[in-house]
């Protein structure tokens, strides 16, 4: 068999997620014929490595995508808005880690363990969901499959790195200042583009992304709409009720979530049955042994691709209602690994090709 | 008018809560005739100050309570089990910060803003609730009063100091080690007396206190039963359903809580109506202005007596259901201030006296 492989470009290669995209791609079974690392003009010229080979980062232009088969994008919403159509027009399939394309009806929003089949409907762009959504739906999917799912109430404990490398660095700088008894400065968190900035170190910030309708943040709406789209194929479905509170905590890597959920009545769900379903589920590691103080912790999830679930137990006063505690590396399953995993599945399903109707995707941009 | 005042003893005076009991008592309107500071043999001999006067800490014996009118106790469960009856037998009223007496039917469990009237039923001991329960019921009380309350689902974000001064110190030592790239050692958290210890710095620990029935921790059961007893007078009432997940976060002082609640149907509760009720409630400060990024943060609550509430908003898919975010200084309203506040109310209501039927309280200990 002749050597086959894809010409791959990584867009936003120098960020916290971008560097992990390179690493996850190295460790994947995507056959890479050539690799191109793209970033903003500011980051162009930096040298990074792919499989021990130096690669100079290039500034992104529309022509950067000539001859490219597959783009893994993590450059942010405005970058993906601008360049994903340019890449698709040139015949590349884009797996996009930004939020820009996620709610587009023509764009599959995919977590392979949950809705791999949605990949067959792609028109050139596949969206990678929000980090806090991904780990939750990985844990909920086997429960839904066996017991049905009517309602979810989630509270998040989200790591600083979810807001990027500079937010993560800010947490560490503030932490040292606090320990030294010095004043903490805040320029990035809770939201870089918002008006006020507050210290995260040794503190809690109940704001992730900007505020929108009904007093919910954009992050909270993402969790609601993305969960519905991934699990039920419709961002506005009434088949499941989802509500969320998103809180930033002083942790560098690894999101935690308390997930309260209600199964379909009549399915006789029990905590033991849910644990059993989770124990054999794809991408899930059940860490649930209270007698031995075994439960998921961010510090143990860092660098791992799996979603860790524990503290599974019933609400003793409400039928068919349960708690669980879900932790995952927000930069891997929450971003880089899920993106590369989508690429692996596209390769396996022979879907690294732009269909003829791709231009329907971006009528205004075309 | 002749000088009146009480002979007060502080039990467990050297701990994180004990030192704050001294400070809160200094700033209270409890008339103090004399003060005695009591602790374990290990801490006896230390010198602390009360109103700028040096006081030598004494080792606690039953006779320590001779001539004492009022005891503020924060020495832990076994200390209160042993010494509270000794104090009451000698005519002292005990306000106890430990969990030992809280579920005793003869012991009022009091948050003055919520159930001050329960003080009239005391038999010599009044229990101070668990820190995470106190701030939650302060926020829920005005909502219950105006709109009724059927159901509560809470996730906590609890500070290290809730586990005492040594846990707080451990967080700070671990934080510096992490920043230095050194290994973190853990000897106290999550639970000093439990088998395994894990680092809290830059991590999350979904265990507070030991594991009990149904996979719930003792802390989670406390929140369930104490909330029922304080708000409905019965730790097992079915009038309200309460369930909880308690998580320790790397914050020194100030617990956060995402509180999801359901009001009585037909009361036409709205987020605006709830905000209005909270804005004028005793002990509550409403900090809820998303447009200006105003919401409670532990760093701003430290050293304050109030409970701070924000992020009030509806669950848009479930009737009569709402979210709020509650923050308070766990060492003040969660412990020292609530204890001293109870003492203030006992004084105001002329209840600093042991009733004749006190011995009914501890038939086995007597």
XYZ file of C-alpha atoms in Angstrom:
732
model
C 0.000 0.000 0.000
C 1.374 3.386 -0.990
C 2.054 5.905 1.748
C -1.079 7.894 2.402
C -1.457 10.904 4.576
C -2.907 14.336 4.948
C -1.511 17.806 4.687
C -2.477 19.256 8.053
C -2.483 22.856 9.260
C -2.807 23.896 12.895
C -4.332 27.349 13.245
C -3.523 29.144 16.517
C -0.548 26.863 17.098
C 1.183 28.881 19.815
C -1.589 29.039 22.456
C -2.279 26.786 25.441
C -4.586 24.661 23.279
C -2.487 25.033 20.101
C 0.654 23.532 21.634
C -1.459 20.639 22.921
C -3.012 20.190 19.463
C 0.500 19.578 18.124
C 1.272 17.101 20.892
C -2.066 15.253 20.604
C -1.690 15.058 16.819
C 1.821 13.587 17.245
C 0.347 10.892 19.474
C -2.709 10.228 17.267
C -3.222 7.787 14.435
C -3.962 10.565 11.918
C -1.474 9.965 9.073
C 0.294 13.306 8.642
C 2.046 13.871 5.302
C 2.944 17.473 6.049
C 2.330 19.909 8.887
C 1.931 23.680 8.780
C 1.753 25.790 11.942
C -0.227 29.014 11.641
C -0.795 31.869 14.075
C -1.222 35.630 14.243
C 1.372 37.982 12.786
C 2.561 38.611 16.350
C 3.471 34.940 16.889
C 4.820 34.276 13.382
C 8.500 33.389 13.271
C 8.484 31.348 16.480
C 9.842 27.833 16.139
C 7.900 24.848 17.464
C 8.484 21.135 17.003
C 6.397 18.395 15.418
C 7.808 14.890 15.890
C 11.211 16.340 16.822
C 11.343 18.464 13.667
C 11.591 22.252 13.930
C 8.693 24.064 12.287
C 8.600 27.845 11.901
C 5.200 29.336 12.703
C 3.706 31.289 9.794
C 1.301 34.235 9.802
C -2.145 33.113 8.611
C -3.406 34.285 5.221
C -6.165 32.812 3.012
C -3.450 31.309 0.816
C -1.976 29.468 3.819
C -4.635 26.816 3.172
C -3.718 26.065 -0.448
C -3.048 22.329 -0.678
C -4.171 21.663 2.914
C -6.517 18.700 3.576
C -7.264 19.148 7.269
C -7.194 22.177 9.552
C -7.244 21.965 13.361
C -8.200 25.468 14.461
C -7.809 27.058 17.882
C -7.268 30.713 17.127
C -10.481 32.085 18.634
C -13.867 33.043 17.235
C -12.889 35.941 14.967
C -10.002 33.954 13.437
C -12.263 30.984 12.722
C -15.004 33.215 11.357
C -12.542 34.664 8.868
C -10.320 31.728 7.955
C -12.495 28.588 8.222
C -14.408 29.527 5.035
C -11.119 30.307 3.266
C -9.810 26.869 4.175
C -13.010 25.078 3.121
C -13.096 26.962 -0.182
C -9.603 25.590 -0.841
C -10.729 22.021 -0.141
C -9.702 21.628 3.499
C -11.906 20.175 6.232
C -11.781 22.315 9.375
C -12.175 21.008 12.915
C -12.768 24.227 14.809
C -12.222 24.713 18.513
C -13.789 28.203 18.677
C -17.411 28.929 19.513
C -18.134 30.780 16.255
C -19.575 27.918 14.160
C -21.004 25.724 16.921
C -24.648 26.769 16.679
C -24.744 26.819 12.862
C -27.297 24.241 11.710
C -24.946 23.124 8.949
C -22.077 22.460 11.358
C -21.930 19.226 13.375
C -20.951 19.773 17.007
C -19.181 16.578 17.936
C -17.946 14.613 20.918
C -16.986 11.267 19.363
C -18.125 9.160 22.333
C -21.560 10.789 22.131
C -22.531 11.706 18.555
C -19.907 10.517 16.094
C -22.614 9.908 13.501
C -23.135 13.657 13.171
C -19.794 13.767 11.317
C -21.505 12.308 8.213
C -23.468 15.563 7.880
C -20.488 17.897 7.765
C -20.173 20.560 5.060
C -16.489 21.245 5.592
C -16.552 22.542 9.157
C -16.940 20.448 12.310
C -17.146 22.310 15.611
C -15.487 21.214 18.822
C -17.745 21.999 21.806
C -16.986 24.138 24.823
C -14.662 22.464 27.349
C -17.140 22.347 30.217
C -19.828 20.879 27.936
C -17.601 18.112 26.549
C -16.720 16.450 29.845
C -20.315 16.658 31.043
C -21.820 14.997 27.949
C -19.160 12.262 27.983
C -20.375 11.377 31.488
C -24.077 11.830 30.699
C -24.101 9.836 27.424
C -23.959 6.310 28.903
C -26.558 7.321 31.496
C -28.898 8.674 28.807
C -28.442 5.557 26.716
C -29.443 3.204 29.508
C -31.823 5.242 31.662
C -32.901 8.242 29.593
C -32.278 11.816 30.645
C -34.878 14.499 31.418
C -33.075 17.215 33.326
C -29.581 18.469 34.180
C -28.487 21.091 36.722
C -24.736 21.719 36.656
C -22.362 23.884 38.670
C -18.852 24.222 37.301
C -15.475 24.665 38.985
C -13.417 25.826 36.000
C -9.654 26.140 35.743
C -7.840 29.340 34.751
C -6.319 27.783 31.619
C -9.816 27.650 30.123
C -9.348 31.386 29.574
C -6.007 30.812 27.849
C -2.311 30.834 28.629
C -2.249 34.444 29.858
C -5.053 33.815 32.374
C -3.201 30.765 33.669
C -0.009 32.844 34.021
C -1.987 35.581 35.770
C -3.247 33.075 38.361
C 0.312 31.980 39.134
C 1.640 35.555 39.371
C -1.240 36.582 41.640
C -0.737 33.512 43.826
C 2.899 34.415 44.494
C 1.945 38.033 45.207
C -0.720 36.923 47.709
C 1.723 34.631 49.514
C 4.233 37.516 49.660
C 1.579 39.784 51.144
C 1.703 42.022 48.079
C -1.271 43.441 46.198
C -2.572 41.276 43.366
C -3.021 42.849 39.945
C -5.682 41.602 37.518
C -5.724 42.446 33.818
C -7.294 39.395 32.199
C -9.801 37.444 34.305
C -12.685 37.013 34.530
C -13.033 38.019 30.845
C -10.249 39.677 28.890
C -12.555 41.901 26.848
C -14.884 42.891 29.705
C -14.614 46.118 31.717
C -13.664 44.943 35.221
C -10.860 42.554 36.159
C -10.620 40.747 39.487
C -7.991 38.478 41.054
C -8.667 34.752 40.807
C -5.885 33.605 43.151
C -7.336 32.338 46.456
C -10.711 33.625 45.246
C -13.783 32.515 43.253
C -15.194 34.353 40.229
C -18.798 33.496 39.303
C -18.397 34.898 35.808
C -17.079 33.019 32.771
C -17.488 34.947 29.528
C -19.821 37.953 29.228
C -23.313 38.368 30.696
C -26.284 37.826 28.399
C -30.073 37.274 28.654
C -31.743 36.426 31.965
C -28.521 37.102 33.902
C -26.778 34.041 32.432
C -23.220 34.246 31.160
C -22.344 33.203 27.637
C -20.557 30.163 29.127
C -23.769 29.098 30.857
C -25.815 29.461 27.671
C -23.155 27.474 25.823
C -23.551 24.599 28.266
C -27.329 24.674 27.821
C -27.480 24.907 24.020
C -24.460 22.759 23.220
C -25.610 19.930 25.494
C -28.988 19.931 23.737
C -27.417 19.972 20.271
C -24.855 17.224 21.012
C -27.176 14.881 22.920
C -30.508 15.530 21.155
C -29.487 17.073 17.819
C -31.333 20.350 18.460
C -30.014 23.301 20.449
C -33.551 24.262 21.485
C -35.015 20.812 22.142
C -37.487 20.500 24.972
C -36.679 16.781 25.303
C -34.193 17.693 28.024
C -34.023 20.606 30.446
C -30.541 21.952 31.159
C -29.459 24.783 33.430
C -26.016 25.867 34.598
C -23.885 28.068 36.816
C -20.262 28.552 35.747
C -17.637 29.564 38.300
C -13.904 30.112 37.804
C -11.724 28.600 40.549
C -7.996 29.074 41.321
C -6.879 25.860 39.627
C -4.499 25.935 36.627
C -5.761 22.853 34.729
C -8.769 20.569 35.122
C -12.426 21.543 35.327
C -14.659 20.081 38.036
C -18.455 19.851 37.765
C -21.221 18.880 40.147
C -23.806 17.381 37.814
C -27.319 16.770 39.132
C -29.528 14.851 36.742
C -32.911 13.214 36.447
C -33.391 10.008 34.454
C -36.592 8.882 32.731
C -39.029 7.456 35.245
C -39.709 3.743 34.906
C -36.134 2.904 33.878
C -35.315 1.870 37.452
C -32.061 3.781 37.541
C -29.983 3.256 40.678
C -26.611 4.660 41.695
C -25.139 1.174 41.264
C -26.639 0.850 37.789
C -25.307 4.262 36.783
C -21.849 3.400 38.122
C -21.924 0.186 36.108
C -22.876 2.062 32.930
C -20.081 4.587 33.533
C -17.464 1.928 34.314
C -17.625 0.522 30.780
C -18.346 3.755 28.885
C -15.980 5.043 26.191
C -13.691 7.802 27.398
C -14.863 7.549 31.017
C -12.846 6.428 34.038
C -15.020 5.717 37.065
C -13.195 6.796 40.242
C -15.845 6.181 42.840
C -14.886 4.424 46.044
C -15.801 6.560 49.069
C -14.611 3.885 51.525
C -11.105 4.410 50.180
C -11.527 8.156 49.505
C -11.322 7.619 45.757
C -12.848 10.415 43.664
C -11.737 12.582 40.732
C -9.345 15.482 41.354
C -8.017 17.994 38.788
C -4.432 17.347 39.876
C -4.792 13.677 38.823
C -6.653 14.433 35.579
C -3.989 16.779 34.185
C -2.398 15.375 31.035
C -5.021 12.626 30.649
C -7.458 12.229 27.767
C -10.262 10.636 29.801
C -13.176 12.113 31.732
C -13.151 11.061 35.392
C -16.424 10.487 37.257
C -17.126 9.855 40.923
C -19.424 10.733 43.853
C -22.329 9.014 42.059
C -25.250 8.900 44.490
C -29.003 9.321 44.652
C -30.952 12.363 45.753
C -32.654 10.486 48.588
C -35.785 12.668 48.453
C -36.446 12.857 44.711
C -37.133 9.858 42.494
C -34.874 9.174 39.517
C -32.510 11.971 40.580
C -28.758 11.658 41.103
C -25.515 13.526 41.688
C -22.108 12.975 40.142
C -18.746 14.785 40.169
C -16.979 15.066 36.809
C -13.362 16.134 36.203
C -11.304 16.327 33.016
C -8.273 18.130 31.619
C -9.960 21.131 29.998
C -7.071 21.593 27.554
C -7.132 17.948 26.384
C -10.606 16.344 26.327
C -12.009 19.855 26.709
C -10.116 21.111 23.644
C -7.015 19.641 21.948
C -7.706 15.933 22.376
C -11.375 16.151 21.393
C -10.329 18.077 18.269
C -7.685 15.503 17.296
C -10.074 12.687 18.199
C -12.604 14.167 15.739
C -9.819 14.221 13.136
C -9.055 10.543 13.866
C -12.721 9.652 13.369
C -12.935 11.702 10.149
C -9.956 9.718 8.847
C -11.442 6.381 9.964
C -14.809 7.192 8.338
C -13.167 8.535 5.168
C -14.731 11.948 5.731
C -11.679 14.188 5.233
C -13.224 15.657 2.095
C -15.242 18.780 1.447
C -18.671 17.988 -0.012
C -19.945 19.844 -3.064
C -22.585 21.747 -1.089
C -20.021 23.341 1.240
C -20.708 26.850 0.017
C -24.211 26.608 1.567
C -22.413 26.897 4.863
C -21.329 30.483 4.483
C -23.496 32.239 1.921
C -22.498 35.692 3.135
C -18.800 34.998 3.519
C -18.457 33.263 0.145
C -28.233 51.831 86.786
C -25.725 49.504 88.408
C -23.109 47.914 86.209
C -24.438 44.670 84.840
C -22.559 42.110 82.901
C -21.790 38.468 82.404
C -18.891 36.279 83.326
C -17.975 34.830 79.939
C -15.724 31.902 79.050
C -14.447 31.150 75.565
C -13.726 27.463 75.089
C -11.224 26.661 72.325
C -9.909 30.214 72.385
C -6.702 29.664 70.425
C -8.106 28.260 67.143
C -9.066 30.041 63.914
C -12.634 30.412 65.181
C -11.618 30.973 68.832
C -9.498 34.027 68.111
C -12.380 35.441 66.077
C -14.807 34.702 68.921
C -12.681 36.984 71.126
C -12.641 39.699 68.462
C -16.373 39.455 67.683
C -17.207 39.509 71.406
C -15.073 42.656 71.843
C -17.085 44.312 69.074
C -20.477 43.067 70.320
C -22.971 44.602 72.707
C -22.762 41.668 75.125
C -21.847 43.270 78.494
C -18.770 41.368 79.655
C -17.971 41.549 83.384
C -15.129 39.046 83.211
C -13.562 36.900 80.521
C -11.897 33.512 80.808
C -10.035 31.930 77.890
C -9.983 28.122 77.883
C -8.252 25.615 75.619
C -6.535 22.250 75.641
C -3.594 21.521 77.946
C -1.353 21.910 74.890
C -2.434 25.537 74.325
C -2.665 26.532 78.019
C -0.213 29.240 79.075
C -0.448 31.209 75.808
C -1.328 34.874 76.225
C -4.125 36.446 74.194
C -5.770 39.847 74.503
C -9.334 40.902 75.213
C -9.967 44.637 74.887
C -6.211 45.321 75.041
C -5.820 43.341 78.274
C -3.524 40.300 78.398
C -5.318 37.094 79.331
C -3.484 33.840 79.956
C -5.186 30.826 78.363
C -6.119 28.152 80.914
C -6.472 24.395 80.485
C -10.148 23.385 80.589
C -11.464 21.457 83.604
C -15.048 21.033 84.830
C -14.280 23.567 87.561
C -13.272 26.142 84.936
C -16.988 26.904 84.632
C -17.637 27.726 88.283
C -19.160 31.204 88.395
C -19.438 31.475 84.592
C -22.725 32.776 83.080
C -22.074 32.301 79.385
C -19.780 29.978 77.439
C -18.901 30.446 73.778
C -17.505 27.088 72.722
C -15.393 26.233 69.691
C -13.206 23.387 70.830
C -14.623 20.641 68.623
C -17.213 17.897 69.114
C -15.509 15.796 71.801
C -14.673 18.877 73.878
C -18.271 20.124 73.723
C -19.637 16.662 74.469
C -17.571 16.558 77.656
C -17.622 20.138 78.874
C -20.963 21.643 77.778
C -22.859 19.565 80.407
C -20.282 20.519 83.045
C -20.826 24.192 82.269
C -24.625 23.906 82.254
C -24.599 21.998 85.568
C -22.722 24.968 87.014
C -25.345 27.402 85.769
C -23.743 28.595 82.542
C -25.524 28.873 79.195
C -23.428 27.410 76.367
C -23.471 28.590 72.763
C -21.712 25.720 71.039
C -20.007 25.895 67.681
C -19.348 22.145 67.378
C -21.636 19.658 65.633
C -22.114 17.438 68.713
C -25.361 18.909 70.108
C -26.924 20.216 66.889
C -29.339 17.372 66.208
C -30.439 16.957 69.857
C -34.184 17.667 70.058
C -33.647 19.635 73.269
C -31.044 21.926 71.674
C -32.115 24.888 69.531
C -30.051 25.267 66.357
C -30.088 28.973 65.680
C -29.335 31.532 63.013
C -30.781 34.739 64.497
C -32.000 36.144 61.166
C -33.934 32.914 60.554
C -35.206 31.344 63.786
C -34.390 33.541 66.772
C -37.605 32.390 68.486
C -36.103 28.920 68.957
C -33.874 30.464 71.655
C -36.865 30.524 74.038
C -36.783 26.703 74.079
C -33.180 26.320 75.190
C -32.244 24.038 78.092
C -28.783 25.450 78.637
C -27.178 24.648 75.298
C -27.755 26.457 72.014
C -26.034 25.047 68.931
C -24.419 27.133 66.222
C -24.996 25.501 62.803
C -22.428 24.363 60.290
C -20.759 27.214 58.369
C -22.037 26.219 54.922
C -25.586 25.836 56.274
C -25.669 29.245 57.980
C -24.942 31.386 54.929
C -27.387 29.370 52.825
C -30.329 29.720 55.231
C -29.647 33.445 55.708
C -30.128 33.822 51.948
C -33.068 31.416 51.735
C -35.044 32.797 54.703
C -36.411 35.968 53.042
C -37.249 33.934 49.937
C -39.124 31.306 51.977
C -40.999 34.026 53.849
C -42.288 35.687 50.717
C -42.528 32.877 48.166
C -42.341 29.606 50.123
C -39.644 27.021 49.554
C -40.084 23.444 48.314
C -36.682 22.279 47.198
C -32.984 23.156 47.437
C -30.011 21.741 45.506
C -26.696 23.218 46.635
C -23.088 22.824 45.519
C -20.469 24.312 47.822
C -17.072 25.877 47.160
C -15.624 25.770 50.676
C -12.503 27.492 51.973
C -9.616 25.688 53.682
C -10.082 27.554 56.976
C -13.356 25.684 57.440
C -11.142 22.743 58.403
C -9.239 24.872 60.912
C -6.059 26.887 61.174
C -3.737 23.994 60.314
C -5.640 23.225 57.095
C -5.430 26.880 56.107
C -1.686 26.870 56.793
C -1.318 23.646 54.805
C -2.960 25.307 51.773
C -0.492 28.184 51.919
C 2.565 25.904 52.340
C 1.405 23.696 49.467
C 0.762 26.725 47.251
C 4.337 27.958 47.666
C 5.702 24.452 47.025
C 3.646 24.167 43.810
C 4.893 27.549 42.563
C 8.475 26.476 43.334
C 7.960 23.265 41.359
C 8.418 21.197 44.521
C 6.297 18.273 45.626
C 3.319 19.171 47.823
C 2.865 17.317 51.098
C -0.580 16.743 52.606
C -1.160 15.713 56.216
C -4.505 17.316 57.087
C -6.963 17.791 54.236
C -9.455 16.614 53.182
C -10.183 15.290 56.713
C -7.583 15.224 59.473
C -8.810 11.945 60.983
C -9.378 10.114 57.697
C -6.904 7.708 56.105
C -5.819 9.485 52.907
C -4.592 13.065 52.574
C -4.460 14.993 49.306
C -3.143 18.431 48.331
C -5.741 21.184 48.079
C -3.490 23.832 46.504
C -4.430 24.390 42.838
C -6.764 21.403 43.171
C -10.370 20.528 44.166
C -11.328 17.977 46.835
C -14.929 16.695 46.652
C -14.806 15.446 50.239
C -15.583 17.488 53.356
C -15.758 15.382 56.509
C -16.098 11.576 56.404
C -18.279 9.483 54.084
C -21.572 8.158 55.430
C -24.810 6.613 54.113
C -25.713 6.709 50.409
C -22.240 8.014 49.501
C -22.891 11.401 51.114
C -20.272 13.034 53.334
C -21.099 14.092 56.871
C -20.879 17.718 55.679
C -23.550 17.057 53.043
C -25.873 15.399 55.583
C -25.297 18.348 57.912
C -26.496 20.744 55.227
C -29.598 18.620 54.637
C -30.633 18.045 58.255
C -29.564 21.403 59.678
C -31.372 23.334 56.956
C -34.567 21.392 57.720
C -34.219 21.927 61.467
C -33.435 25.656 61.243
C -36.025 26.551 58.599
C -38.827 24.079 59.433
C -38.083 23.058 63.043
C -37.632 19.357 62.180
C -34.477 17.740 60.868
C -36.514 15.126 58.977
C -39.339 17.310 57.681
C -40.729 16.472 54.269
C -41.969 20.054 53.869
C -38.751 20.840 52.013
C -36.395 18.671 49.970
C -32.698 19.467 50.342
C -29.710 17.846 48.688
C -26.062 18.880 48.588
C -22.571 18.351 47.224
C -19.708 19.793 49.274
C -16.374 20.556 47.620
C -13.225 22.051 49.167
C -11.552 24.709 47.002
C -8.101 26.362 47.312
C -9.382 29.524 48.980
C -8.259 30.500 52.515
C -11.414 32.254 53.740
C -14.944 32.607 52.363
C -17.289 29.836 51.247
C -19.131 30.105 47.924
C -22.363 28.236 47.126
C -24.444 27.770 44.014
C -27.941 27.449 45.435
C -30.713 26.200 43.157
C -34.175 26.434 44.703
C -37.837 25.977 43.934
C -40.469 28.255 45.447
C -44.107 27.355 46.139
C -46.134 27.457 42.944
C -48.748 30.183 42.792
C -46.624 32.703 44.684
C -45.550 34.316 41.407
C -41.907 34.447 42.348
C -39.668 36.260 39.871
C -35.924 36.961 39.925
C -36.734 40.657 40.454
C -39.065 39.843 43.361
C -36.446 37.614 44.953
C -33.775 40.294 44.535
C -36.108 42.796 46.187
C -36.723 40.447 49.129
C -32.968 39.866 49.519
C -32.084 43.562 49.276
C -33.925 44.373 52.496
C -33.287 41.113 54.383
C -31.444 41.079 57.722
C -27.802 40.081 57.403
C -27.894 39.975 53.589
C -26.066 42.221 51.155
C -27.360 41.911 47.601
C -24.455 42.227 45.137
C -26.192 41.546 41.859
C -25.498 43.773 38.906
C -24.267 41.728 35.940
C -24.079 44.809 33.685
C -21.356 46.157 35.968
C -19.863 42.720 36.820
C -21.015 42.994 40.433
C -21.315 39.642 42.246
C -20.064 38.193 45.535
C -16.431 37.084 45.827
C -14.722 35.462 48.855
C -11.914 38.013 48.725
C -14.437 40.809 49.344
C -16.402 38.925 52.015
C -13.409 38.270 54.259
C -13.738 40.031 57.604
C -17.420 40.917 57.030
C -20.357 39.711 59.102
C -22.895 39.723 56.259
C -23.913 37.086 53.733
C -23.466 38.274 50.152
C -25.876 37.167 47.416
C -25.781 37.610 43.650
C -26.358 35.877 40.289
C -30.083 35.627 41.079
C -31.816 34.340 37.941
C -34.548 31.996 36.803
C -34.183 28.490 35.468
C -35.774 29.388 32.133
C -37.144 25.866 31.570
C -38.606 25.047 35.013
C -41.374 27.036 36.700
C -40.740 28.566 40.130
C -37.047 27.566 39.974
C -34.073 29.891 40.465
C -30.328 30.095 40.941
C -28.315 32.267 43.308
C -24.649 32.540 44.345
C -24.002 32.974 48.065
C -20.699 33.960 49.718
C -19.815 34.642 53.347
C -16.799 34.623 55.665
C -16.990 31.061 57.010
C -15.087 32.025 60.169
C -17.422 34.962 60.971
C -21.062 34.454 59.948
C -20.221 30.775 59.502
C -18.871 30.487 63.047
C -17.618 33.233 65.396
C -20.032 36.022 64.498
C -23.127 33.803 64.462
C -22.111 32.478 67.910
C -21.635 35.963 69.336
C -24.813 37.132 67.600
C -26.714 34.343 69.396
C -25.147 35.575 72.656
C -26.315 39.129 71.870
C -29.856 37.876 71.299
C -29.799 35.764 74.478
C -28.844 38.934 76.381
C -31.504 41.042 74.660
C -34.202 38.420 75.338
C -33.027 37.895 78.936
C -32.304 34.235 78.237
C -28.810 33.943 79.731
C -30.101 31.623 82.442
C -30.241 27.857 82.751
C -33.802 26.579 83.160
C -34.662 24.071 85.908
C -35.202 21.223 83.416
C -31.676 21.443 82.017
C -30.683 18.026 83.275
C -33.187 16.480 80.843
C -30.703 17.461 78.178
C -27.994 14.985 79.118
C -29.464 12.135 81.148
C -26.497 9.872 80.474
C -23.794 12.452 81.092
C -25.351 13.770 84.301
